Amino acid sequence: MLGILAACLLAVVFVPLLLIAGAAATNSSAPTFALIVIGAVLLIPLSLVVGGFLAAQSATYWTLAFRRLDLDPQPLAPPPPPLEPQPS
């Protein structure tokens, strides 16, 4: 779920920059390189932060999941012997 949200967030940031850079490149405009640099400056840190967050979430989840699996279970105490009926 978080991965899909991250992809949508990055698409909202990256697609408009890509469209503007494409329009500028077809017109032989000089700011094409500047738009690419600005897009990279915005996109790379954002994707690193989001990727770090998702990695931390995943690592925490799997750590807790595997901590619940006790690889060296302690033997259970034997059940007490059944009580014998007392003679009346």
Coordinates of C-alpha atoms in Angstrom, one line a residue:
M1 CA 0.0 0.0 0.0
L2 CA 2.8 2.4 0.9
G3 CA 4.7 1.5 -2.3
I4 CA 1.7 2.5 -4.4
L5 CA 1.3 5.7 -2.5
A6 CA 5.0 6.5 -3.0
A7 CA 4.7 5.8 -6.8
C8 CA 1.7 8.1 -7.1
L9 CA 3.5 10.8 -5.2
L10 CA 6.6 10.5 -7.3
A11 CA 4.5 10.5 -10.5
V12 CA 2.7 13.7 -9.4
V13 CA 6.1 15.3 -9.1
F14 CA 7.9 13.7 -12.1
V15 CA 5.2 13.7 -14.9
P16 CA 4.7 17.5 -15.1
L17 CA 8.4 18.1 -15.2
L18 CA 8.8 15.4 -17.9
L19 CA 6.0 17.1 -20.0
I20 CA 7.5 20.5 -19.6
A21 CA 11.0 19.2 -20.5
G22 CA 9.5 17.4 -23.5
A23 CA 7.7 20.5 -24.7
A24 CA 10.9 22.6 -24.3
A25 CA 13.0 20.0 -26.1
T26 CA 10.7 20.0 -29.2
N27 CA 11.0 23.8 -29.4
S28 CA 14.8 23.7 -29.2
S29 CA 14.6 25.7 -26.1
A30 CA 17.6 26.4 -23.9
P31 CA 16.0 25.7 -20.5
T32 CA 15.7 22.0 -21.2
F33 CA 18.9 21.1 -19.4
A34 CA 17.9 23.4 -16.5
L35 CA 14.5 21.7 -16.2
I36 CA 16.2 18.3 -16.1
V37 CA 18.6 19.4 -13.4
I38 CA 15.8 21.0 -11.3
G39 CA 13.7 17.8 -11.7
A40 CA 16.6 15.6 -10.6
V41 CA 17.4 17.9 -7.7
L42 CA 13.7 17.6 -6.6
L43 CA 13.1 14.0 -7.5
I44 CA 16.3 12.3 -6.1
P45 CA 16.0 13.5 -2.5
L46 CA 12.3 12.9 -2.4
S47 CA 12.6 9.4 -3.7
L48 CA 15.5 8.7 -1.2
V49 CA 13.4 9.9 1.7
V50 CA 10.3 7.9 0.6
G51 CA 12.4 4.8 -0.1
G52 CA 14.1 5.1 3.3
F53 CA 10.8 5.3 5.0
L54 CA 9.4 2.3 3.2
A55 CA 12.6 0.3 3.9
A56 CA 12.4 1.2 7.6
Q57 CA 8.8 0.1 7.7
S58 CA 9.6 -3.2 6.0
A59 CA 12.6 -3.9 8.2
T60 CA 10.6 -3.3 11.4
Y61 CA 7.7 -5.4 10.2
W62 CA 9.9 -8.4 9.3
T63 CA 11.9 -8.0 12.5
L64 CA 8.8 -8.2 14.6
A65 CA 7.4 -11.1 12.6
F66 CA 10.6 -13.2 13.0
R67 CA 10.9 -12.3 16.7
R68 CA 7.6 -14.0 17.3
L69 CA 9.0 -17.2 15.9
D70 CA 10.9 -18.6 18.8
L71 CA 13.6 -20.7 17.2
D72 CA 14.7 -22.2 20.5
P73 CA 11.5 -23.0 22.3
Q74 CA 11.7 -24.0 25.9
P75 CA 10.4 -27.4 26.7
L76 CA 7.1 -27.4 28.4
A77 CA 6.8 -28.8 31.9
P78 CA 5.3 -32.3 32.0
P79 CA 1.7 -32.3 33.1
P80 CA 1.0 -33.3 36.7
P81 CA 0.1 -37.0 37.2
P82 CA -3.6 -37.7 37.4
L83 CA -5.0 -38.0 40.9
E84 CA -5.8 -41.4 42.0
P85 CA -9.2 -41.9 43.7
Q86 CA -8.9 -42.3 47.4
P87 CA -10.4 -45.4 49.0
S88 CA -13.4 -44.5 51.0

